[in-house]
C-alpha atoms as one frame of an Amber mdcrd trajectory, in Angstrom:
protein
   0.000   0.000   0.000   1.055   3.170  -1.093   0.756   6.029   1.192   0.981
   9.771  -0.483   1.192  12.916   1.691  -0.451  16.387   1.349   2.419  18.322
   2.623   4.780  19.813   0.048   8.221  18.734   1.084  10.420  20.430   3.683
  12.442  22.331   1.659   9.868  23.458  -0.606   8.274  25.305   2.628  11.988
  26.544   3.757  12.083  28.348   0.539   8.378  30.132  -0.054   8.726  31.358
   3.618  11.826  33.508   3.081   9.925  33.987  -0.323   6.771  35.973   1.373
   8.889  37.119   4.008  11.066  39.365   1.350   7.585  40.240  -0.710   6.314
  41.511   2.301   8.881  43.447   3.833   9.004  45.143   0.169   5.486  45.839
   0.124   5.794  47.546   3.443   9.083  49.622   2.569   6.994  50.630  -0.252
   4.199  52.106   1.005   6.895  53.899   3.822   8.316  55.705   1.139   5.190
  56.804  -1.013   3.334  58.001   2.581   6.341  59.879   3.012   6.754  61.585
  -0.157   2.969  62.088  -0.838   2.686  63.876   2.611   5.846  66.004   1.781
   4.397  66.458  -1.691   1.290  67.882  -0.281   2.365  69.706   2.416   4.808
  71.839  -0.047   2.016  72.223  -2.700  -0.303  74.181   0.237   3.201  76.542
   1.760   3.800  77.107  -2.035  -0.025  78.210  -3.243  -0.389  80.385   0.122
   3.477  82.190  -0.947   2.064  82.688  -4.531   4.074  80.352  -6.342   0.735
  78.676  -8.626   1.403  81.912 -10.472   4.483  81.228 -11.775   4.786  80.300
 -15.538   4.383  76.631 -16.265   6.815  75.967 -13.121   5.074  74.916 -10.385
   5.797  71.363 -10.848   8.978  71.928 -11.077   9.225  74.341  -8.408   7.488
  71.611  -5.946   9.662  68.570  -6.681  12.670  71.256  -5.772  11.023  71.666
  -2.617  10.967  68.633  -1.307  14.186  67.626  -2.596  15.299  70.248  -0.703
  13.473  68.761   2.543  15.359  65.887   2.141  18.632  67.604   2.322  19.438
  67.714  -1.338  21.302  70.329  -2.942  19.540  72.637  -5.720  21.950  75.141
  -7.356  20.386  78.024  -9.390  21.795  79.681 -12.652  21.330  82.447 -14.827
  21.804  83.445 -18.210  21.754  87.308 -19.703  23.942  86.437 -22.859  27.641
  88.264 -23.203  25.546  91.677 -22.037  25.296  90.723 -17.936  26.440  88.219
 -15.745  24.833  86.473 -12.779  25.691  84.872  -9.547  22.853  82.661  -8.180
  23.733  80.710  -4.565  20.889  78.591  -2.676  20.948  76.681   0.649  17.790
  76.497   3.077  15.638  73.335   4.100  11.941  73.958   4.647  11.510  72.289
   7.903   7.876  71.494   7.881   7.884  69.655   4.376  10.912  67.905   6.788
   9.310  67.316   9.656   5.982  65.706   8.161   7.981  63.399   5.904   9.932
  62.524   8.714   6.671  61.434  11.251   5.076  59.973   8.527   7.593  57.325
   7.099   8.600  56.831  10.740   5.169  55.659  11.140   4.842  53.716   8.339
   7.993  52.122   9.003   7.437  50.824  12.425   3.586  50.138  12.071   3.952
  46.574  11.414   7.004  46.113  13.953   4.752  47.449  16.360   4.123  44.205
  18.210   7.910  43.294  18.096   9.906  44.273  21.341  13.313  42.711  20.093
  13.813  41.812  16.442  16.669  40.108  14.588  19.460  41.953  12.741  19.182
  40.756   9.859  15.340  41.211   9.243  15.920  44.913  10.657  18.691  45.720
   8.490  16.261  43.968   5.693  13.686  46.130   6.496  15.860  49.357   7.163
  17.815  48.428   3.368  14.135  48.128   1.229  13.364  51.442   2.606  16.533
  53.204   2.176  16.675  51.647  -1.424  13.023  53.107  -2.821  13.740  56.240
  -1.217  16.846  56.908  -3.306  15.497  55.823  -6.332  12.105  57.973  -5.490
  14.908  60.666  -4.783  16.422  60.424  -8.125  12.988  60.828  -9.991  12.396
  63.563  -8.390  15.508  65.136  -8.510  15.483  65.007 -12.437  12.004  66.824
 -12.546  13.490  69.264 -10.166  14.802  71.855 -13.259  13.382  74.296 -14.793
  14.167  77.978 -16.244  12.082  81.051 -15.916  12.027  84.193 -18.888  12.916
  87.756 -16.518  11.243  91.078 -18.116  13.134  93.570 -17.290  12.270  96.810
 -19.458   9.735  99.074 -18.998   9.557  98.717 -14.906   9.225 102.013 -13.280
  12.659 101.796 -11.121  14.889 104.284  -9.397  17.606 101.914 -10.654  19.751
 103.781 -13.484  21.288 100.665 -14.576  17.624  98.990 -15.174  16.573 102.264
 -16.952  19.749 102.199 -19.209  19.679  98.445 -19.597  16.644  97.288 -19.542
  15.039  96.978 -22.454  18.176  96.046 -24.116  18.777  92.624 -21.976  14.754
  91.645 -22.806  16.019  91.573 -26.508  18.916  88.426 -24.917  15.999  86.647
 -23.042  17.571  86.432 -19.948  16.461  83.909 -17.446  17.090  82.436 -14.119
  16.789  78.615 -13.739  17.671  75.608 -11.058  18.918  72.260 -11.452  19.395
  69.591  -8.747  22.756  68.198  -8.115  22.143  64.447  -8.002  25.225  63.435
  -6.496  25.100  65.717  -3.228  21.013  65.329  -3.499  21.453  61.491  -3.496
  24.349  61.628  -0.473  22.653  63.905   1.862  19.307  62.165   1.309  20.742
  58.994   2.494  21.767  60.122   5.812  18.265  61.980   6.016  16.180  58.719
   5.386  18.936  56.607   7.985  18.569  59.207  10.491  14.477  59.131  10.235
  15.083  55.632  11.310  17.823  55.283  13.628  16.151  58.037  15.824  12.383
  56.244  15.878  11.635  55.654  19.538   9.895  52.378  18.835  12.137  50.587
  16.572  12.846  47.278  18.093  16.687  46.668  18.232  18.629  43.252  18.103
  18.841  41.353  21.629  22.733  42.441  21.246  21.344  46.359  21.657  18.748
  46.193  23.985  21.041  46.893  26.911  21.910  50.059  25.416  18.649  51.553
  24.643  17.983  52.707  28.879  20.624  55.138  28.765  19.651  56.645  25.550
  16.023  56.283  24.773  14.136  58.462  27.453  16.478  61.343  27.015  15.713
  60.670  23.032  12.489  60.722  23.294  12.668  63.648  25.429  14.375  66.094
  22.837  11.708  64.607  20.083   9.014  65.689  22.558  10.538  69.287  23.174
  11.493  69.889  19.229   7.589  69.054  18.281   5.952  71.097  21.601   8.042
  73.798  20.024   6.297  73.646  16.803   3.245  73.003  18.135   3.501  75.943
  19.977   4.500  77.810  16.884   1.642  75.988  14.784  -0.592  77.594  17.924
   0.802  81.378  17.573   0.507  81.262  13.995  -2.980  80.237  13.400  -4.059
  83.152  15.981  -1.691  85.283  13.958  -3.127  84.326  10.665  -6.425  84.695
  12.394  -6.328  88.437  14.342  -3.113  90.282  12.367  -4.678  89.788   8.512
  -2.277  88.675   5.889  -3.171  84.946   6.440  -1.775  83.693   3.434   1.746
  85.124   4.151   1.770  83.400   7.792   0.343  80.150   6.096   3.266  80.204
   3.997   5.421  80.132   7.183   3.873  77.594   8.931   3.348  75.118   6.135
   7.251  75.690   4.820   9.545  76.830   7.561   7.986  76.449  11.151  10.224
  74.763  12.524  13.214  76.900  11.054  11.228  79.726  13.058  10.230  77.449
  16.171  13.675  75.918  16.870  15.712  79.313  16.303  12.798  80.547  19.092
  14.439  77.787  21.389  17.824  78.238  20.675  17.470  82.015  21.286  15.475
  81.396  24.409  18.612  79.506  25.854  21.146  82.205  25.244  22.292  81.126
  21.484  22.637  83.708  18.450  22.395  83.538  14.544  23.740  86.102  12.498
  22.639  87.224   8.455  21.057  89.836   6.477  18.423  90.428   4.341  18.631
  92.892   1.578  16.887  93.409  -1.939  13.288  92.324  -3.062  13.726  89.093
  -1.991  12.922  87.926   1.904  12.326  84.563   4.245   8.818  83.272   4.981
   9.487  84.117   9.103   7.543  86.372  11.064   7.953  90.254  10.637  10.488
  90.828  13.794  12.908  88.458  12.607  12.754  90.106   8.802  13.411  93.751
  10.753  16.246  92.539  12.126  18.164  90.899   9.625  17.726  94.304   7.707
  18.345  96.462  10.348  22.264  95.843   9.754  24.751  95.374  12.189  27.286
  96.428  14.140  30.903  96.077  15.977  32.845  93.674  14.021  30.739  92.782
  11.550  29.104  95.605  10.626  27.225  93.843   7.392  25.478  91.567   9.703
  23.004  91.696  11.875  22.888  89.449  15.368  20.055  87.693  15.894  19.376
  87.064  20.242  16.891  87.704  22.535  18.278  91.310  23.071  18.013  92.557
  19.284  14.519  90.281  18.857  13.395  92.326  22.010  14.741  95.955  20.583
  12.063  95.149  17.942   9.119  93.423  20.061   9.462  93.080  23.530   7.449
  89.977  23.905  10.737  88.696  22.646  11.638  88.548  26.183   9.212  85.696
  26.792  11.061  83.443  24.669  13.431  82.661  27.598  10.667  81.439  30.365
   8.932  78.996  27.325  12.438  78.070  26.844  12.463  77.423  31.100   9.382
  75.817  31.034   9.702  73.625  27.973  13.266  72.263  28.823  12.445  71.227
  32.407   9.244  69.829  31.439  11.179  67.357  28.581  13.821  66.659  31.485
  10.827  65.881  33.999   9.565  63.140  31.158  12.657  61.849  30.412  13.897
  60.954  34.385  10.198  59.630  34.837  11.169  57.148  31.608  14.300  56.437
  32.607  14.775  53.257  35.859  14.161  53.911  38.775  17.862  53.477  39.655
  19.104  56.132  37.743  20.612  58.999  39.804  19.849  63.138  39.696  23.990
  63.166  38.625  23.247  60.867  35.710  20.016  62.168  34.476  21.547  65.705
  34.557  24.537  64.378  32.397  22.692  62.474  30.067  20.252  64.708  29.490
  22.738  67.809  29.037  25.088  65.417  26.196  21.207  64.660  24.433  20.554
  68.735  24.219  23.817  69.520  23.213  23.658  67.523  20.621  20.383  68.162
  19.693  20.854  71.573  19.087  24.023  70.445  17.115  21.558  68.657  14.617
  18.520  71.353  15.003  20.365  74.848  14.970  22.750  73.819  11.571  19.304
  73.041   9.616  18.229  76.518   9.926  20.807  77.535   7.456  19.761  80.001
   4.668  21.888  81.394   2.324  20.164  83.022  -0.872  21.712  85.300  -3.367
  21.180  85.944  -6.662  22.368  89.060  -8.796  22.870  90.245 -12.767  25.593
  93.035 -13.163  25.595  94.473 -16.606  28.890  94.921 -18.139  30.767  94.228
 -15.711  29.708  98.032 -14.243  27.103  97.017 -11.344  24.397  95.177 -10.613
  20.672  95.852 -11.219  19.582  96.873  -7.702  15.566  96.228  -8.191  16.788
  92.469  -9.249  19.312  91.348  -6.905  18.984  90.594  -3.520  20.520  88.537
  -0.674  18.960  86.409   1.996  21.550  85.338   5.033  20.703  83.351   8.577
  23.364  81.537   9.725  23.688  80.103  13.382  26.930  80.444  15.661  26.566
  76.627  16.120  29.192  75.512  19.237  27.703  78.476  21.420  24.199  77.509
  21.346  25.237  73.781  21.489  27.651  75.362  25.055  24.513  76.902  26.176
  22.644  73.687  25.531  24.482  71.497  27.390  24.321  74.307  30.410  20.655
  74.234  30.394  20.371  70.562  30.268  22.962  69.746  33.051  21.148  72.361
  35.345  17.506  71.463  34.166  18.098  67.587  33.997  19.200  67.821  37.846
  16.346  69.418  38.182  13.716  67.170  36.350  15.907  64.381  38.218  14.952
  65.482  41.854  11.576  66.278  40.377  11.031  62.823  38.847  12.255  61.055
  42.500   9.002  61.977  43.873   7.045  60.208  41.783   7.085  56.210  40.966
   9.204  54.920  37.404   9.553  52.355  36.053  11.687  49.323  37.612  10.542
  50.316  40.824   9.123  48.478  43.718   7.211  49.497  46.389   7.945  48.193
  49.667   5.259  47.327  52.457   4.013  49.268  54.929   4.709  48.373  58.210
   2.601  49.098  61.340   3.241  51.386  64.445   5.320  47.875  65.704   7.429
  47.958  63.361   6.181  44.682  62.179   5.243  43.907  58.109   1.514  43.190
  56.862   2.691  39.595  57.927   3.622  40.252  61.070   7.613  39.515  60.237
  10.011  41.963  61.534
């Protein structure tokens, strides 16, 4: 008698299980990277329409894959072209930190949605996961990146100007065509956007690590999640002012601009001004920054002492021009010491004031080493005719650049301080590892009656 079996062989199950592992784990990176993109996509698309850029001429398409390459740290250089008649110099560096921000939270999400139920995973199958997303975001990178060009036609005569130049010159460079385009640079676009997309998922609070790492993760994940915390109460805070703004002070769609493209560039130079840091730029010519109208009076107030072409930017000179500047510094109190209260309340129960203050002083520091350098904006573009000058009513220059190390100093200050703080704080109330011992009666005995 012959006996024959249902089962497919051994081996044959061996191999369709890696099979529909690898399908699904590519499925899943997949829809990580198009949430990610389609909510940076959209997000861009509103700050552009409320800054007026659906007006441009057959650009916006153009102008919005720019954008978010730019969110994702890539590097868009412009040019310009006025024939032999004029030169140009074109320079471009800024991220918009809400088209940033969203991508970030939403392929976090979508990347650690279905590892949700997983408190340790293996390193291979993380490093699977981690390489399927890194992979489609590059190539969704590149894409973009080549639809990420375009050249626009300047007019140039008959403006009313109190520029000589443009009166002389005018209507002599329309006859060239002149125009003023951008390109992405794929190679820098491509580098930078890989440590973007690898830093969106080393720094996700609830990404399981290998059994190898788990030991690590108490001394670094509640002051992690901390910082996270304060960086987004920050710009919810900001997303709070601005509505109210947008709401009581008129021009709506010039503070919706702000808040749907650089809120956090405005929200985190708020915190590292309320600390005692400074940035330092200018603003000068037609052109200007989507922040609020203090900051703009500032940078074009001009400077003075040793740099007498720049303006500081600190709580004094913010509070020259408003003084509810000064209330930056008490948010900044409040804020800091609440994030160091929730991360000592995360962290065991065994951890001491002395180490919460350290650790969570080394987190801010370097916090503000990542947060304060991404608020970096340097925008110039100009056409000199000739050689003689350049056209005035044309050019223009856009500067904000932070003094990194001494709001990173300041920083670690407030964090050793306020951690302490949080630290004592935190004692009072019951973490986690710890154990509550058993009352004892007036005898001195235990509910058991042992000694």
């Amino acid at each position: 008698m012959v006996t024959v079996s249902s089962r497919p062989p051994t081996s044959t199950r061996t191999a369709a299980a890696p099979a529909g592992l690898f399908a699904r784990i590519a499925l899943q990176a997949l829809v990580a990277v198009v949430a990610g993109y389609l909510a940076m996509g959209v997000v861009a698309a509103l700050g552009l329409w409320a800054a007026g850029a659906a007006d441009l001429p057959g650009g916006f398409t153009a102008v919005l894959a720019a954008v978010v390459v730019m969110a994702t740290g890539g590097k868009v250089e412009l040019s310009g072209d006025a024939g032999a008649l004029a030169g140009t110099q074109a320079q471009l560096t800024a991220m918009p930190l809400t088209v940033t921000l969203v991508g970030a939270l939403v392929t976090g999400y979508c990347f650690l949605r279905p590892l949700r139920h997983h408190a340790v995973t293996g390193a291979r199958e993380l490093l699977l996961r981690a390489g399927a997303v890194v992979v489609l975001w590059l190539v969704a990178l590149a894409g973009l990146s080549a639809l990420a060009r375009h050249d626009f036609r300047i007019t140039l005569g008959g403006q009313e100007t109190e520029d000589p130049l443009m009166d002389l010159f005018g209507d002599l460079l329309d006859s060239v065509n002149p125009t003023v385009g951008f390109r992405t640079d794929l190679g820098p676009t491509l580098f930078y956007g890989l440590l973007w997309i690898l830093g969106v998922l080393l720094v996700s609070r609830g990404t399981p690590l290998p059994s190898r790492l788990v030991r690590y993760q108490e001394p670094v994940r509640p002051a992690a999640h901390a910082m996270l915390l304060l960086l987004l109460a920050y710009v919810l805070v900001g997303l709070v002012v601005g509505l109210v703004v947008a709401a009581t002070k008129g021009h709506p769609a010039d503070t919706f601009a702000v808040l749907l493209l650089g809120l956090p560039n405005v929200t985190w130079l708020a915190l590292g001004v309320g600390i005692g840091g400074s940035w330092e730029g200018r603003a000068e010519g037609p052109f200007g920054l989507p922040v609020p109208q203090v900051l703009d009076a500032v940078l074009r107030d001009g400077g003075g002492g040793e740099r007498p072409d720049l303006s500081t930017v600190d709580l004094s000179s913010l509070a020259a021009q408003d003084g509810r500047a000064w209330w930056l510094l008490p948010v900044a109190a409040v804020l800091v010491l609440a994030a160091a209260f929730a991360a000592a309340v995360r962290s065991p129960a065994r951890t001491r004031p002395w180490q919460h203050s350290l650790r969570f002083g080394v987190a801010f520091a370097l916090t503000m080493l990542v947060a304060a350098p991404v608020t970096l904006v340097e925008a110039r573009f100009g056409l000199s005719v000739l050689g003689i000058g350049e056209l005035d009513s044309l050019g223009g220059q856009v500067l904000l650049r932070p003094h990194v190390w001494v709001i990173a100093g300041f920083a670690l200050l407030w964090g050793l301080v306020l951690g302490l703080l949080g630290g004592l704080l935190a004692s009072r109330v019951r973490r986690k590892g710890e154990v509550e011992r058993p009352a004892r009666d007036k005898d001195g005995a235990g509910p058991s009656g042992t000694p």
